[in-house]
mmCIF file of C-alpha atoms in Angstrom:
data_model
loop_
_atom_site.group_PDB
_atom_site.id
_atom_site.type_symbol
_atom_site.label_atom_id
_atom_site.label_comp_id
_atom_site.label_asym_id
_atom_site.label_seq_id
_atom_site.Cartn_x
_atom_site.Cartn_y
_atom_site.Cartn_z
ATOM 1 C CA MET A 868 98.899 107.547 105.814
ATOM 2 C CA GLN A 869 95.889 109.899 105.718
ATOM 3 C CA ALA A 870 96.838 111.311 102.319
ATOM 4 C CA GLN A 871 97.193 107.823 100.826
ATOM 5 C CA GLN A 872 93.883 106.725 102.339
ATOM 6 C CA ARG A 873 92.175 109.735 100.802
ATOM 7 C CA LEU A 874 93.376 108.710 97.337
ATOM 8 C CA THR A 875 92.569 105.023 97.701
ATOM 9 C CA GLU A 876 89.039 105.832 98.827
ATOM 10 C CA LEU A 877 88.585 108.241 95.915
ATOM 11 C CA LEU A 878 89.704 105.680 93.331
ATOM 12 C CA GLY A 879 88.289 102.590 95.040
ATOM 13 C CA ILE A 880 91.672 100.845 95.357
ATOM 14 C CA ASP A 881 93.631 99.285 98.226
ATOM 15 C CA GLN A 882 97.195 100.389 97.419
ATOM 16 C CA PRO A 883 98.186 103.934 96.342
ATOM 17 C CA ILE A 884 100.106 102.660 93.308
ATOM 18 C CA ILE A 885 98.959 103.529 89.804
ATOM 19 C CA GLN A 886 100.344 101.770 86.753
ATOM 20 C CA ALA A 887 100.959 104.272 83.965
ATOM 21 C CA PRO A 888 98.785 103.733 80.837
ATOM 22 C CA MET A 889 101.752 103.200 78.455
ATOM 23 C CA ALA A 890 99.832 103.061 75.178
ATOM 24 C CA GLY A 891 100.769 99.980 73.184
ATOM 25 C CA SER A 892 102.589 98.329 76.103
ATOM 26 C CA ALA A 893 99.948 98.270 78.839
ATOM 27 C CA THR A 894 97.845 95.174 78.181
ATOM 28 C CA PRO A 895 94.607 94.050 79.832
ATOM 29 C CA GLU A 896 96.703 91.368 81.535
ATOM 30 C CA LEU A 897 99.049 93.969 83.019
ATOM 31 C CA ALA A 898 96.259 96.299 84.127
ATOM 32 C CA ALA A 899 94.362 93.390 85.676
ATOM 33 C CA ALA A 900 97.420 92.107 87.536
ATOM 34 C CA VAL A 901 97.999 95.533 89.090
ATOM 35 C CA ALA A 902 94.306 95.914 89.917
ATOM 36 C CA ASN A 903 94.088 92.468 91.504
ATOM 37 C CA ALA A 904 97.088 93.360 93.669
ATOM 38 C CA GLY A 905 95.195 96.385 94.970
ATOM 39 C CA GLY A 906 96.647 99.121 92.763
ATOM 40 C CA LEU A 907 95.047 100.994 89.868
ATOM 41 C CA GLY A 908 95.668 99.259 86.544
ATOM 42 C CA SER A 909 95.568 101.431 83.443
ATOM 43 C CA LEU A 910 95.204 101.198 79.679
ATOM 44 C CA GLY A 911 96.341 103.814 77.172
ATOM 45 C CA VAL A 912 93.466 103.873 74.697
ATOM 46 C CA ALA A 913 93.902 107.126 72.761
ATOM 47 C CA MET A 914 94.903 105.326 69.559
ATOM 48 C CA MET A 915 92.320 102.546 69.775
ATOM 49 C CA LYS A 916 89.347 102.356 67.447
ATOM 50 C CA PRO A 917 85.969 102.003 69.218
ATOM 51 C CA GLN A 918 85.701 98.226 68.834
ATOM 52 C CA GLU A 919 89.327 97.758 69.856
ATOM 53 C CA LEU A 920 88.567 99.713 73.022
ATOM 54 C CA ARG A 921 85.451 97.693 73.761
ATOM 55 C CA ASP A 922 87.361 94.454 73.222
ATOM 56 C CA ALA A 923 90.263 95.530 75.458
ATOM 57 C CA VAL A 924 87.942 96.589 78.267
ATOM 58 C CA GLY A 925 85.916 93.402 77.857
ATOM 59 C CA GLN A 926 89.076 91.351 78.264
ATOM 60 C CA LEU A 927 90.153 93.430 81.251
ATOM 61 C CA ARG A 928 86.800 92.916 82.963
ATOM 62 C CA LYS A 929 87.117 89.160 82.480
ATOM 63 C CA LEU A 930 90.398 89.288 84.386
ATOM 64 C CA THR A 931 89.405 91.575 87.265
ATOM 65 C CA ASN A 932 86.394 93.085 88.977
ATOM 66 C CA LYS A 933 88.524 95.861 90.465
ATOM 67 C CA PRO A 934 88.558 99.528 89.377
ATOM 68 C CA PHE A 935 90.746 100.462 86.418
ATOM 69 C CA ASN A 936 91.755 103.589 84.527
ATOM 70 C CA LEU A 937 91.450 104.466 80.831
ATOM 71 C CA ASN A 938 93.762 107.158 79.475
ATOM 72 C CA PHE A 939 92.998 109.522 76.584
ATOM 73 C CA PHE A 940 94.884 112.321 74.812
ATOM 74 C CA VAL A 941 93.230 115.754 74.657
ATOM 75 C CA HIS A 942 95.597 117.443 72.230
ATOM 76 C CA GLU A 943 94.532 120.024 69.661
ATOM 77 C CA GLU A 944 93.769 118.659 66.215
ATOM 78 C CA PRO A 945 96.958 119.290 64.205
ATOM 79 C CA ASN A 946 96.990 121.888 61.455
ATOM 80 C CA LEU A 947 99.220 120.699 58.635
ATOM 81 C CA ALA A 948 98.390 123.546 56.273
ATOM 82 C CA SER A 949 101.431 125.574 57.332
ATOM 83 C CA TYR A 950 103.779 122.645 57.940
ATOM 84 C CA ASP A 951 106.488 121.908 55.369
ATOM 85 C CA ALA A 952 107.222 118.189 55.573
ATOM 86 C CA ARG A 953 110.074 118.232 53.056
ATOM 87 C CA PRO A 954 113.001 118.783 55.487
ATOM 88 C CA MET A 955 111.895 115.917 57.702
ATOM 89 C CA GLN A 956 111.196 113.674 54.722
ATOM 90 C CA GLN A 957 114.625 114.437 53.308
ATOM 91 C CA ALA A 958 116.248 113.635 56.645
ATOM 92 C CA LEU A 959 114.392 110.324 56.887
ATOM 93 C CA ALA A 960 114.900 109.313 53.247
ATOM 94 C CA PRO A 961 118.362 107.687 53.675
ATOM 95 C CA LEU A 962 117.067 105.676 56.629
ATOM 96 C CA TYR A 963 114.009 104.541 54.671
ATOM 97 C CA SER A 964 116.360 103.506 51.870
ATOM 98 C CA GLU A 965 118.444 101.491 54.340
ATOM 99 C CA PHE A 966 115.389 99.347 55.127
ATOM 100 C CA GLY A 967 114.018 99.317 51.563
ATOM 101 C CA LEU A 968 110.891 101.209 52.601
ATOM 102 C CA GLY A 969 110.570 103.426 49.537
ATOM 103 C CA ALA A 970 109.469 107.043 49.762
ATOM 104 C CA VAL A 971 108.854 108.721 53.119
ATOM 105 C CA PRO A 972 105.098 109.230 53.517
ATOM 106 C CA GLU A 973 103.318 112.426 54.383
ATOM 107 C CA PRO A 974 102.645 113.156 58.075
ATOM 108 C CA ALA A 975 99.447 111.485 59.246
ATOM 109 C CA SER A 976 97.554 111.190 62.509
ATOM 110 C CA PRO A 977 97.140 107.741 64.102
ATOM 111 C CA ALA A 978 94.552 109.056 66.554
ATOM 112 C CA PRO A 979 91.966 111.846 66.631
ATOM 113 C CA ALA A 980 91.800 114.340 69.456
ATOM 114 C CA PHE A 981 89.303 113.570 72.228
ATOM 115 C CA SER A 982 85.869 113.962 70.661
ATOM 116 C CA ASP A 983 82.161 113.739 71.429
ATOM 117 C CA GLU A 984 82.236 110.222 69.992
ATOM 118 C CA GLN A 985 85.004 109.188 72.378
ATOM 119 C CA LEU A 986 83.138 110.791 75.266
ATOM 120 C CA ALA A 987 80.002 108.823 74.413
ATOM 121 C CA LEU A 988 82.011 105.608 74.260
ATOM 122 C CA LEU A 989 83.694 106.406 77.560
ATOM 123 C CA LEU A 990 80.323 106.997 79.224
ATOM 124 C CA GLU A 991 79.101 103.707 77.747
ATOM 125 C CA ILE A 992 82.071 101.769 79.131
ATOM 126 C CA ALA A 993 81.952 103.668 82.443
ATOM 127 C CA PRO A 994 85.290 102.863 84.097
ATOM 128 C CA ARG A 995 85.810 103.939 87.693
ATOM 129 C CA VAL A 996 88.641 106.265 86.601
ATOM 130 C CA VAL A 997 89.643 108.128 83.452
ATOM 131 C CA SER A 998 92.874 110.072 83.006
ATOM 132 C CA PHE A 999 93.803 112.677 80.422
ATOM 133 C CA HIS A 1000 97.174 113.687 78.959
ATOM 134 C CA PHE A 1001 97.823 117.225 77.669
ATOM 135 C CA GLY A 1002 95.070 118.921 79.692
ATOM 136 C CA LEU A 1003 91.378 118.214 80.222
ATOM 137 C CA PRO A 1004 88.522 117.825 77.724
ATOM 138 C CA ARG A 1005 86.567 120.941 76.907
ATOM 139 C CA GLY A 1006 82.892 121.769 76.890
ATOM 140 C CA ASP A 1007 80.566 119.817 79.135
ATOM 141 C CA ALA A 1008 82.660 116.617 79.104
ATOM 142 C CA MET A 1009 83.836 116.988 82.703
ATOM 143 C CA ALA A 1010 80.305 117.555 83.967
ATOM 144 C CA LYS A 1011 79.075 114.462 82.123
ATOM 145 C CA LEU A 1012 81.905 112.327 83.453
ATOM 146 C CA HIS A 1013 81.277 113.405 87.025
ATOM 147 C CA ALA A 1014 77.539 112.929 86.621
ATOM 148 C CA ALA A 1015 78.290 109.336 85.604
ATOM 149 C CA GLY A 1016 80.356 108.821 88.750
ATOM 150 C CA ILE A 1017 83.672 108.646 86.867
ATOM 151 C CA LYS A 1018 86.720 110.070 88.666
ATOM 152 C CA VAL A 1019 89.054 112.198 86.555
ATOM 153 C CA ILE A 1020 92.850 112.409 86.829
ATOM 154 C CA GLY A 1021 94.912 115.017 84.987
ATOM 155 C CA CYS A 1022 98.672 115.248 84.415
ATOM 156 C CA ALA A 1023 100.677 118.358 85.340
ATOM 157 C CA THR A 1024 104.336 119.166 84.760
ATOM 158 C CA THR A 1025 104.214 122.578 86.475
ATOM 159 C CA VAL A 1026 102.363 124.169 89.380
ATOM 160 C CA ALA A 1027 100.431 126.365 86.936
ATOM 161 C CA GLU A 1028 99.178 123.275 85.126
ATOM 162 C CA ALA A 1029 98.181 121.647 88.426
ATOM 163 C CA ARG A 1030 96.133 124.699 89.364
ATOM 164 C CA ALA A 1031 94.504 124.702 85.936
ATOM 165 C CA LEU A 1032 93.574 121.023 86.279
ATOM 166 C CA GLU A 1033 92.060 121.569 89.713
ATOM 167 C CA ALA A 1034 90.075 124.558 88.443
ATOM 168 C CA GLY A 1035 88.909 122.405 85.531
ATOM 169 C CA GLY A 1036 87.453 119.788 87.852
ATOM 170 C CA ALA A 1037 90.186 117.121 88.124
ATOM 171 C CA ASP A 1038 89.631 114.848 91.127
ATOM 172 C CA ALA A 1039 93.359 114.067 91.439
ATOM 173 C CA ILE A 1040 96.525 115.307 89.760
ATOM 174 C CA ILE A 1041 99.606 113.464 88.570
ATOM 175 C CA ALA A 1042 102.692 115.611 89.207
ATOM 176 C CA GLN A 1043 104.943 114.349 86.413
ATOM 177 C CA GLY A 1044 108.604 115.115 87.012
ATOM 178 C CA HIS A 1045 111.056 115.498 84.171
ATOM 179 C CA GLU A 1046 112.559 112.079 84.960
ATOM 180 C CA ALA A 1047 109.459 110.271 83.671
ATOM 181 C CA GLY A 1048 109.575 108.088 80.580
ATOM 182 C CA GLY A 1049 107.268 108.544 77.608
ATOM 183 C CA HIS A 1050 105.319 111.645 76.689
ATOM 184 C CA ARG A 1051 105.489 114.777 78.791
ATOM 185 C CA GLY A 1052 102.036 115.912 79.911
ATOM 186 C CA THR A 1053 102.879 119.586 79.358
ATOM 187 C CA PHE A 1054 100.006 121.687 78.059
ATOM 188 C CA LEU A 1055 100.581 125.305 79.225
ATOM 189 C CA GLY A 1056 103.231 127.840 78.279
ATOM 190 C CA GLY A 1057 104.965 125.911 75.503
ATOM 191 C CA LEU A 1058 105.921 122.271 75.180
ATOM 192 C CA ASP A 1059 109.438 122.842 76.519
ATOM 193 C CA ARG A 1060 108.334 124.380 79.832
ATOM 194 C CA GLY A 1061 107.589 121.227 81.824
ATOM 195 C CA THR A 1062 111.132 120.379 82.898
ATOM 196 C CA VAL A 1063 110.823 120.430 86.698
ATOM 197 C CA GLY A 1064 112.220 117.371 88.492
ATOM 198 C CA THR A 1065 109.967 115.157 90.607
ATOM 199 C CA MET A 1066 111.568 116.047 93.963
ATOM 200 C CA ALA A 1067 111.029 119.749 93.300
ATOM 201 C CA LEU A 1068 107.637 119.493 91.604
ATOM 202 C CA VAL A 1069 105.683 117.227 93.960
ATOM 203 C CA PRO A 1070 105.826 119.311 97.181
ATOM 204 C CA GLN A 1071 105.078 122.530 95.294
ATOM 205 C CA VAL A 1072 102.020 120.969 93.638
ATOM 206 C CA VAL A 1073 100.907 119.522 96.991
ATOM 207 C CA ASP A 1074 101.080 123.020 98.484
ATOM 208 C CA ALA A 1075 99.231 124.583 95.539
ATOM 209 C CA VAL A 1076 96.126 122.363 95.242
ATOM 210 C CA LYS A 1077 93.576 120.727 97.528
ATOM 211 C CA VAL A 1078 92.976 117.529 95.528
ATOM 212 C CA PRO A 1079 95.188 114.428 95.987
ATOM 213 C CA VAL A 1080 98.547 114.535 94.217
ATOM 214 C CA ILE A 1081 100.133 111.475 92.584
ATOM 215 C CA ALA A 1082 103.915 111.590 92.142
ATOM 216 C CA ALA A 1083 105.421 110.330 88.878
ATOM 217 C CA GLY A 1084 108.840 110.339 87.281
ATOM 218 C CA GLY A 1085 111.938 108.386 88.277
ATOM 219 C CA ILE A 1086 110.069 106.331 90.890
ATOM 220 C CA ALA A 1087 111.097 102.704 90.517
ATOM 221 C CA ASP A 1088 111.621 101.189 93.963
ATOM 222 C CA ALA A 1089 110.418 101.364 97.566
ATOM 223 C CA ARG A 1090 112.814 104.216 98.337
ATOM 224 C CA GLY A 1091 111.265 106.357 95.621
ATOM 225 C CA ILE A 1092 107.748 105.609 96.829
ATOM 226 C CA ALA A 1093 108.623 106.429 100.425
ATOM 227 C CA ALA A 1094 110.278 109.668 99.309
ATOM 228 C CA ALA A 1095 107.189 110.666 97.344
ATOM 229 C CA PHE A 1096 104.996 110.106 100.405
ATOM 230 C CA MET A 1097 107.409 112.165 102.522
ATOM 231 C CA LEU A 1098 107.024 114.977 99.996
ATOM 232 C CA GLY A 1099 103.259 114.941 100.551
ATOM 233 C CA ALA A 1100 102.093 112.803 97.636
ATOM 234 C CA SER A 1101 98.937 110.778 98.157
ATOM 235 C CA GLY A 1102 100.041 108.109 95.677
ATOM 236 C CA VAL A 1103 102.614 107.213 93.066
ATOM 237 C CA GLN A 1104 102.423 106.376 89.373
ATOM 238 C CA LEU A 1105 105.001 103.988 87.923
ATOM 239 C CA GLY A 1106 105.493 103.443 84.210
ATOM 240 C CA THR A 1107 108.945 102.148 83.330
ATOM 241 C CA ALA A 1108 108.908 99.855 86.370
ATOM 242 C CA PHE A 1109 105.964 97.961 84.868
ATOM 243 C CA LEU A 1110 107.422 97.782 81.340
ATOM 244 C CA VAL A 1111 109.738 94.996 82.488
ATOM 245 C CA CYS A 1112 106.871 92.882 83.842
ATOM 246 C CA PRO A 1113 105.978 89.770 81.804
ATOM 247 C CA GLU A 1114 102.394 91.011 81.375
ATOM 248 C CA ALA A 1115 103.547 94.102 79.439
ATOM 249 C CA LYS A 1116 103.671 94.050 75.635
ATOM 250 C CA VAL A 1117 107.254 95.132 75.023
ATOM 251 C CA HIS A 1118 109.530 94.190 72.129
ATOM 252 C CA PRO A 1119 112.486 92.020 73.264
ATOM 253 C CA VAL A 1120 114.889 94.672 72.006
ATOM 254 C CA HIS A 1121 113.166 97.236 74.214
ATOM 255 C CA ARG A 1122 113.294 94.901 77.239
ATOM 256 C CA LYS A 1123 117.011 94.393 76.710
ATOM 257 C CA ALA A 1124 117.586 98.130 76.431
ATOM 258 C CA LEU A 1125 115.687 98.769 79.672
ATOM 259 C CA ALA A 1126 117.811 96.197 81.486
ATOM 260 C CA GLU A 1127 121.052 97.720 80.261
ATOM 261 C CA THR A 1128 120.319 101.442 80.201
ATOM 262 C CA ALA A 1129 122.268 103.840 82.419
ATOM 263 C CA ASP A 1130 120.926 106.814 84.329
ATOM 264 C CA ASP A 1131 122.124 109.213 81.627
ATOM 265 C CA ALA A 1132 121.124 107.082 78.618
ATOM 266 C CA THR A 1133 117.766 108.733 77.924
ATOM 267 C CA THR A 1134 116.779 111.907 76.140
ATOM 268 C CA VAL A 1135 113.610 113.919 75.590
ATOM 269 C CA THR A 1136 112.731 113.949 71.903
ATOM 270 C CA LYS A 1137 109.912 114.960 69.558
ATOM 271 C CA LEU A 1138 111.168 112.795 66.688
ATOM 272 C CA PHE A 1139 108.797 109.880 67.270
ATOM 273 C CA SER A 1140 105.481 111.709 67.675
ATOM 274 C CA GLY A 1141 105.894 115.472 67.454
ATOM 275 C CA ARG A 1142 105.677 116.002 71.240
ATOM 276 C CA PRO A 1143 108.439 115.772 73.842
ATOM 277 C CA ALA A 1144 108.839 112.235 75.177
ATOM 278 C CA ARG A 1145 111.661 110.554 77.107
ATOM 279 C CA ALA A 1146 113.275 107.552 75.425
ATOM 280 C CA ILE A 1147 116.560 105.666 75.409
ATOM 281 C CA ARG A 1148 118.975 107.204 72.938
ATOM 282 C CA ASN A 1149 119.399 105.396 69.627
ATOM 283 C CA ARG A 1150 120.171 106.224 66.022
ATOM 284 C CA MET A 1151 116.845 108.003 65.604
ATOM 285 C CA THR A 1152 117.436 110.430 68.440
ATOM 286 C CA GLU A 1153 121.129 110.951 67.684
ATOM 287 C CA GLU A 1154 121.307 111.115 63.893
ATOM 288 C CA LEU A 1155 118.202 113.281 63.525
ATOM 289 C CA ALA A 1156 118.764 115.504 66.567
ATOM 290 C CA ALA A 1157 119.225 118.543 64.341
ATOM 291 C CA PHE A 1158 115.660 118.110 63.066
ATOM 292 C CA GLU A 1159 113.900 118.276 66.457
ATOM 293 C CA SER A 1160 112.494 121.685 65.498
ATOM 294 C CA ARG A 1161 111.220 120.378 62.143
ATOM 295 C CA THR A 1162 108.966 117.581 63.406
ATOM 296 C CA ALA A 1163 105.347 117.479 62.256
ATOM 297 C CA PRO A 1164 102.618 118.564 64.704
ATOM 298 C CA PHE A 1165 101.643 115.907 67.251
ATOM 299 C CA PRO A 1166 100.667 113.185 66.552
ATOM 300 C CA THR A 1167 101.232 113.365 62.781
ATOM 301 C CA GLN A 1168 105.012 112.925 63.083
ATOM 302 C CA ARG A 1169 104.170 109.261 63.729
ATOM 303 C CA GLY A 1170 103.002 108.981 60.133
ATOM 304 C CA MET A 1171 106.606 109.445 59.053
ATOM 305 C CA ALA A 1172 108.421 107.771 61.958
ATOM 306 C CA ALA A 1173 106.287 104.667 62.571
ATOM 307 C CA PRO A 1174 107.165 102.719 59.375
ATOM 308 C CA LEU A 1175 110.840 103.072 60.203
ATOM 309 C CA ALA A 1176 110.226 101.881 63.779
ATOM 310 C CA ALA A 1177 108.236 98.899 62.504
ATOM 311 C CA ALA A 1178 111.043 97.920 60.137
ATOM 312 C CA SER A 1179 113.553 98.219 62.948
ATOM 313 C CA ALA A 1180 111.387 95.969 65.125
ATOM 314 C CA ARG A 1181 111.095 93.336 62.391
ATOM 315 C CA GLU A 1182 114.864 93.133 62.184
ATOM 316 C CA ASN A 1183 115.272 93.156 65.980
ATOM 317 C CA LYS A 1184 117.275 96.360 65.907
ATOM 318 C CA PRO A 1185 116.897 99.152 68.464
ATOM 319 C CA GLU A 1186 118.041 101.923 66.152
ATOM 320 C CA PHE A 1187 114.666 103.476 65.300
ATOM 321 C CA LEU A 1188 112.312 102.079 67.946
ATOM 322 C CA SER A 1189 110.680 104.444 70.427
ATOM 323 C CA LEU A 1190 112.390 102.970 73.489
ATOM 324 C CA TRP A 1191 110.333 104.797 76.124
ATOM 325 C CA SER A 1192 112.087 104.861 79.471
ATOM 326 C CA GLY A 1193 112.404 106.957 82.583
ATOM 327 C CA GLN A 1194 115.731 107.772 84.171
ATOM 328 C CA ALA A 1195 115.546 105.025 86.821
ATOM 329 C CA ALA A 1196 114.934 101.997 84.591
ATOM 330 C CA ARG A 1197 117.738 99.892 86.066
ATOM 331 C CA LEU A 1198 116.146 100.048 89.530
ATOM 332 C CA SER A 1199 113.246 97.882 88.300
ATOM 333 C CA PRO A 1200 113.818 94.107 88.209
ATOM 334 C CA PRO A 1201 111.606 91.975 85.947
ATOM 335 C CA GLU A 1202 108.871 90.273 87.981
ATOM 336 C CA PRO A 1203 105.116 89.662 87.767
ATOM 337 C CA ALA A 1204 103.180 92.909 88.171
ATOM 338 C CA GLY A 1205 101.178 91.763 91.174
ATOM 339 C CA GLU A 1206 104.333 90.728 93.009
ATOM 340 C CA LYS A 1207 105.898 94.094 92.165
ATOM 341 C CA VAL A 1208 102.988 96.021 93.689
ATOM 342 C CA ALA A 1209 103.099 93.966 96.900
ATOM 343 C CA ARG A 1210 106.889 94.147 97.226
ATOM 344 C CA LEU A 1211 107.106 97.880 96.611
ATOM 345 C CA MET A 1212 104.343 98.820 99.032
ATOM 346 C CA GLN A 1213 105.717 96.547 101.757
ATOM 347 C CA GLY A 1214 109.154 98.056 101.295
ATOM 348 C CA ALA A 1215 107.842 101.614 101.354
ATOM 349 C CA ARG A 1216 105.888 100.986 104.570
ATOM 350 C CA GLU A 1217 108.973 99.504 106.223
ATOM 351 C CA LEU A 1218 111.044 102.526 105.258
ATOM 352 C CA LEU A 1219 108.392 104.862 106.649
ATOM 353 C CA GLY A 1220 108.065 102.818 109.815
ATOM 354 C CA ARG A 1221 104.380 102.072 109.288
#
């Protein structure tokens, strides 16, 4: 268990389980429950306004005194000057009409790229851990974070990305296999390059870098955790497994879909945000599949897709919701998050004979 101990000491936690940030679904209650059980609770905060972030962290700190992780996006600011929104708007128009939503709006960003203002706020809040999706922040941000004693985790979908994160100063690396739900962390060599499965990716990343490696993607039970440790991972990150916990903020339609989804029921799509993300298939992913190449630059596609998703949610229909899910959703029973952490780690230790 030396590798796991190295990670837990680095992050100040007791159990090498990290709850994925899951923006919009990961609540302070969920993050606190995981943290109080010894794991690393996380919040996806990229789309929060400053006061929203302060309020969420304030609530989280009322519920736990354990370390937690805040996750930010570090995408490039989108350039809409050369993007023609008309094909996508025309494709969405009949669906908007179905819900009486009027004209399809122009693409718009719900969240800015990581900025100096966000860095200042992050240093003010000073969590034990911060994680970044789509690379690492530029300039002197990493030096300032480390000077403040904040540990930095990056997400890699290839060995090349893992090496780049280590060279950039990441203290630990999430090796995100293609089975993972939600957004792919790919940031080098084109958005469609990060398609390596977890079983193949984790040992190659472990061999390529010196920092601790956290396995992610398709890990939902004790068997998956034990397998990740056998592959050399120092810890595991679970996302979909925590979506079914009562502390998560998940629409009932989404919960039902997670309970019923099959291993082959998901797809990787750019239709919801403009970046590849794994979700359960629905009318959005199937009827607009031909327009995958015409999505607006991330995250401005949300400006056109979100109103349709909101209308679908109001009517309790799954057709146009972003039903984020990994490929192993049905292996995760609904249960309180703290109980899940304890059960999974106990099971993994028994399987490993420790």
